[in-house]
Amino acid sequence: MIEDWDDYRFFLSIAEHGTLKSAAAALKVNLSTVLRRINNFEQKMGARLFDRSQDGFALTPAGNIMKEHAMTMQQSVIELTRKVKDIDHQHGGVIKLATTDSLFPNWLGPLIREFRQLHSNIYFEFLVSPRNLDLVKHEADIAISVGNFRPDYMIGRKLMDVHYRFYGLASLYAEKVPIEDIEQLQSLTIMQMNADFAHQPFNKWHKTHLPSNAAFDSADRFTVMHQMIRQGLGVGLLPHYLGDDDADLLALFTLPEKANKELWMLTHPDLRNVARIRKLMEFVRKKITNQSPNINTIV
């Protein structure tokens, strides 16, 4: 019998993150609360679930068995919560939308404004996170993000190809265009995205084709890079949906197609028939289809 589901939530958070600090941050409680809860849970179970060390918490054999069953229980709780919420909010309610800050100003924000004018009973919780939120765990209802794949357990649509270009402030670089080769680009003051983007195709291209011994200004977000370019600090890479719509910027050089990524809109199959989710996904699909003929649809 489950006396307190929170015991299992705390257990799973430590099992997932491996340290009290990370688990506490994920649960939005303090370290002492997490430690007290897990100690009490072990006493209640009559078993040691974790080995403690300076490196963190590692599951014992008993802990591994507990984790397997607790994850099944967690999925049941998530599915039950979804079904109950769907009964109460068939046509209205809140959509938890995971996205990136670079998409919102010029692209997603105007779409949401227009959608809200049509559906005033649907509200949004916008979630911007450095990690991909887990749609299976209901951390978000819909994700609109940049990537190059669609997980098999998700449904959704590819909205567009994302091109990456070097932009400069038009008032400073108007005489520099057109830039036809990399040598011309190398002569400019180039800024780059930081090491967090090292695995991205556009950053690999940047590292391969621009001098490795150069001193670069860098940023960890495209919205920051956008402002650095607007301040005239140099030339920087932006996704086309952020740079092309800024009349003060000038596109100087477009990276080859192999550096492109894709913009996807995804949700969990359990939510495909929830009215508010379906309404938003259909609205975005129609808007994007009207803007671009190259839309791939997966339902």
XYZ file of C-alpha atoms in Angstrom:
299
model
C 0.000 0.000 0.000
C 1.292 3.477 -0.895
C 1.057 5.579 2.251
C 2.722 8.689 0.818
C 3.522 9.117 -2.874
C 5.910 11.945 -1.981
C 8.263 9.348 -0.455
C 8.621 7.807 -3.895
C 9.019 11.188 -5.586
C 11.945 12.022 -3.326
C 13.447 8.567 -3.842
C 13.210 8.824 -7.650
C 14.697 12.314 -7.687
C 17.798 11.169 -5.789
C 18.037 8.067 -7.989
C 17.900 10.245 -11.105
C 20.228 13.059 -10.029
C 22.675 11.224 -7.771
C 23.226 14.044 -5.268
C 21.170 15.724 -2.572
C 21.870 19.162 -4.047
C 20.593 18.299 -7.523
C 17.593 16.406 -6.169
C 16.689 19.305 -3.869
C 16.914 21.761 -6.774
C 14.664 19.580 -8.931
C 12.128 19.178 -6.114
C 12.414 22.860 -5.114
C 13.087 22.054 -1.447
C 16.185 22.357 0.753
C 18.851 19.685 1.238
C 17.846 18.848 4.796
C 14.295 18.060 3.675
C 15.536 15.626 1.028
C 17.921 13.925 3.465
C 15.258 13.615 6.141
C 12.705 12.214 3.713
C 15.031 9.589 2.255
C 16.286 8.492 5.692
C 12.698 8.114 6.911
C 11.760 6.244 3.739
C 14.581 3.741 4.205
C 13.516 3.174 7.801
C 9.920 2.691 6.690
C 10.973 0.194 4.002
C 13.380 -1.595 6.334
C 16.071 -1.555 3.665
C 19.083 0.515 2.632
C 18.255 1.971 -0.782
C 21.401 4.060 -1.374
C 25.108 3.794 -0.706
C 26.383 7.187 0.469
C 29.802 8.529 -0.542
C 31.540 11.845 -1.163
C 30.522 11.528 -4.821
C 26.830 11.250 -3.990
C 24.160 8.568 -3.714
C 24.354 5.232 -5.583
C 21.512 2.718 -5.679
C 21.916 -0.535 -3.774
C 20.453 -3.784 -5.190
C 17.340 -3.108 -3.114
C 17.304 0.449 -4.458
C 17.417 -0.760 -8.060
C 14.387 -2.982 -7.464
C 12.593 -0.083 -5.784
C 13.426 2.246 -8.690
C 11.978 -0.134 -11.289
C 8.645 -0.391 -9.489
C 8.565 3.274 -8.445
C 8.958 4.390 -12.068
C 5.979 2.235 -13.042
C 3.988 3.813 -10.226
C 5.109 7.280 -11.347
C 3.882 6.671 -14.884
C 0.510 5.517 -13.543
C 0.198 8.672 -11.439
C 1.082 10.851 -14.447
C -1.473 9.136 -16.678
C -4.155 9.389 -13.996
C -3.425 13.098 -13.517
C -3.702 13.709 -17.261
C -7.033 11.937 -17.525
C -8.511 13.834 -14.572
C -7.300 17.187 -15.916
C -8.676 16.420 -19.362
C -12.162 15.867 -17.928
C -12.107 19.275 -16.221
C -10.578 21.203 -19.131
C -11.772 19.774 -22.416
C -11.794 23.119 -24.240
C -9.920 25.532 -21.975
C -7.193 25.390 -19.368
C -3.425 25.774 -19.244
C -0.874 24.611 -21.808
C 2.652 24.077 -20.495
C 4.767 25.080 -23.472
C 8.495 24.326 -23.477
C 10.545 26.420 -25.878
C 13.713 28.498 -26.193
C 14.096 32.191 -25.487
C 15.361 32.885 -29.020
C 12.077 31.700 -30.555
C 9.792 33.918 -28.532
C 10.515 37.566 -29.509
C 9.935 37.567 -33.273
C 8.351 34.221 -34.038
C 6.473 32.430 -31.257
C 5.280 35.494 -29.334
C 3.175 36.928 -32.185
C 1.684 33.480 -32.885
C 0.613 33.064 -29.264
C -0.892 36.554 -29.197
C -3.029 35.749 -32.242
C -4.020 32.347 -30.817
C -5.139 33.918 -27.527
C -7.382 36.324 -29.418
C -9.220 33.279 -30.782
C -9.151 31.190 -27.580
C -9.339 33.467 -24.559
C -10.015 30.518 -22.206
C -6.645 28.888 -22.934
C -3.651 30.085 -20.926
C 0.060 29.370 -21.152
C 2.873 28.485 -18.823
C 6.061 29.140 -20.790
C 9.008 26.966 -19.797
C 12.506 27.939 -20.939
C 15.111 25.452 -19.765
C 18.736 24.653 -20.721
C 17.725 20.969 -20.838
C 15.004 19.265 -22.832
C 11.948 18.893 -20.612
C 10.488 15.394 -20.355
C 7.101 15.204 -22.067
C 6.618 11.648 -20.788
C 6.814 12.918 -17.198
C 4.419 15.756 -18.058
C 7.066 18.421 -17.383
C 5.547 20.105 -20.442
C 2.521 19.507 -22.680
C 4.056 20.733 -25.927
C 7.671 21.380 -26.883
C 8.595 23.747 -29.706
C 12.341 23.493 -30.046
C 15.263 23.152 -32.411
C 16.738 19.720 -33.096
C 17.351 17.175 -35.818
C 15.135 14.298 -34.771
C 11.747 13.283 -33.440
C 11.766 10.659 -30.655
C 9.748 7.589 -31.625
C 7.557 7.928 -28.539
C 6.440 11.476 -29.462
C 4.110 12.821 -32.113
C 4.366 16.157 -33.843
C 5.488 18.149 -36.817
C 8.621 19.506 -38.338
C 7.832 23.197 -38.735
C 10.800 24.479 -40.697
C 14.486 24.170 -41.473
C 16.585 26.523 -39.372
C 19.409 28.279 -41.209
C 22.347 29.909 -39.443
C 23.898 33.110 -40.702
C 26.537 35.577 -39.612
C 24.922 38.944 -38.962
C 26.365 42.381 -38.375
C 24.914 45.776 -37.547
C 23.783 47.222 -40.882
C 25.185 50.676 -40.141
C 28.661 49.181 -39.618
C 28.847 46.400 -42.192
C 26.830 47.610 -45.208
C 30.030 48.104 -47.206
C 31.230 44.572 -46.413
C 28.538 42.737 -48.394
C 28.417 40.549 -50.280
C 30.825 38.238 -48.444
C 31.555 35.466 -50.914
C 34.233 33.407 -49.190
C 35.522 32.435 -45.764
C 38.670 34.545 -46.132
C 36.551 37.700 -46.221
C 34.639 36.510 -43.177
C 37.868 35.857 -41.269
C 38.862 39.502 -41.665
C 35.905 40.638 -39.520
C 35.514 40.809 -35.734
C 33.846 37.444 -35.146
C 31.932 36.461 -32.008
C 30.862 32.908 -31.186
C 28.535 30.821 -29.052
C 30.316 29.352 -26.040
C 31.341 25.777 -25.189
C 27.752 24.820 -24.307
C 27.135 24.719 -28.068
C 30.289 22.743 -28.939
C 28.286 19.725 -30.179
C 26.079 21.787 -32.495
C 26.737 21.589 -36.266
C 26.970 25.370 -36.659
C 29.603 25.617 -33.907
C 31.594 22.739 -35.403
C 31.611 24.615 -38.706
C 32.707 27.762 -36.859
C 35.601 25.929 -35.176
C 36.696 24.276 -38.427
C 36.685 27.326 -40.674
C 37.645 30.237 -38.443
C 41.054 30.756 -36.791
C 41.339 28.719 -33.588
C 43.929 31.104 -32.128
C 41.665 34.150 -32.399
C 40.234 35.792 -29.267
C 36.444 35.608 -29.474
C 33.729 37.330 -27.503
C 31.160 34.642 -26.748
C 27.648 34.129 -25.376
C 25.601 31.251 -23.964
C 22.283 32.338 -25.496
C 21.262 33.516 -28.940
C 19.237 36.340 -27.394
C 22.454 37.624 -25.803
C 24.394 37.223 -29.060
C 21.609 39.145 -30.811
C 22.091 42.093 -28.463
C 25.894 41.908 -28.757
C 25.537 42.266 -32.527
C 23.055 45.127 -32.125
C 25.561 46.933 -29.884
C 28.154 46.777 -32.659
C 30.545 44.470 -30.803
C 31.135 42.367 -33.883
C 29.681 39.761 -36.213
C 27.893 36.721 -34.795
C 25.875 33.632 -35.679
C 22.100 33.651 -35.253
C 19.277 31.377 -36.387
C 17.497 32.975 -39.326
C 14.200 33.387 -37.463
C 15.921 35.733 -35.011
C 18.238 37.639 -37.342
C 16.216 38.043 -40.536
C 13.372 39.900 -38.810
C 15.655 42.568 -37.349
C 15.809 45.484 -39.782
C 18.934 46.842 -38.062
C 20.942 43.700 -38.848
C 22.514 42.615 -42.096
C 22.954 38.957 -43.081
C 26.576 38.674 -44.177
C 27.188 34.958 -44.694
C 24.951 31.860 -44.599
C 26.390 28.568 -43.393
C 26.076 25.514 -45.668
C 23.036 23.238 -45.344
C 24.905 20.625 -43.290
C 24.957 23.159 -40.435
C 21.165 23.548 -40.528
C 18.847 22.244 -37.835
C 15.089 21.691 -37.698
C 12.296 23.297 -35.710
C 9.905 20.712 -34.248
C 6.595 20.883 -32.404
C 6.073 17.765 -30.264
C 3.655 16.356 -27.726
C 2.976 13.039 -26.007
C 0.547 10.637 -27.756
C -1.673 10.668 -24.645
C -2.402 14.361 -25.292
C -3.127 14.263 -29.018
C -6.917 14.411 -28.543
C -6.969 16.962 -25.723
C -8.872 19.882 -27.211
C -6.577 22.731 -26.157
C -3.448 20.839 -27.278
C -4.976 19.958 -30.620
C -6.167 23.530 -31.171
C -2.708 25.013 -30.623
C -0.903 22.439 -32.758
C -3.367 22.869 -35.622
C -3.160 26.658 -35.361
C 0.648 26.664 -35.510
C 0.654 24.130 -38.350
C -1.695 26.245 -40.473
C 0.255 29.438 -39.813
C 3.579 27.844 -40.720
C 2.129 26.090 -43.776
C 0.949 29.464 -45.075
C 4.447 30.873 -44.590
C 6.466 27.988 -46.051
C 5.742 25.235 -48.590
C 8.356 22.893 -47.080
C 6.498 21.477 -44.090
C 6.758 17.850 -43.008
C 3.814 16.538 -41.000
C 3.772 13.550 -38.651
C 0.609 12.676 -36.753
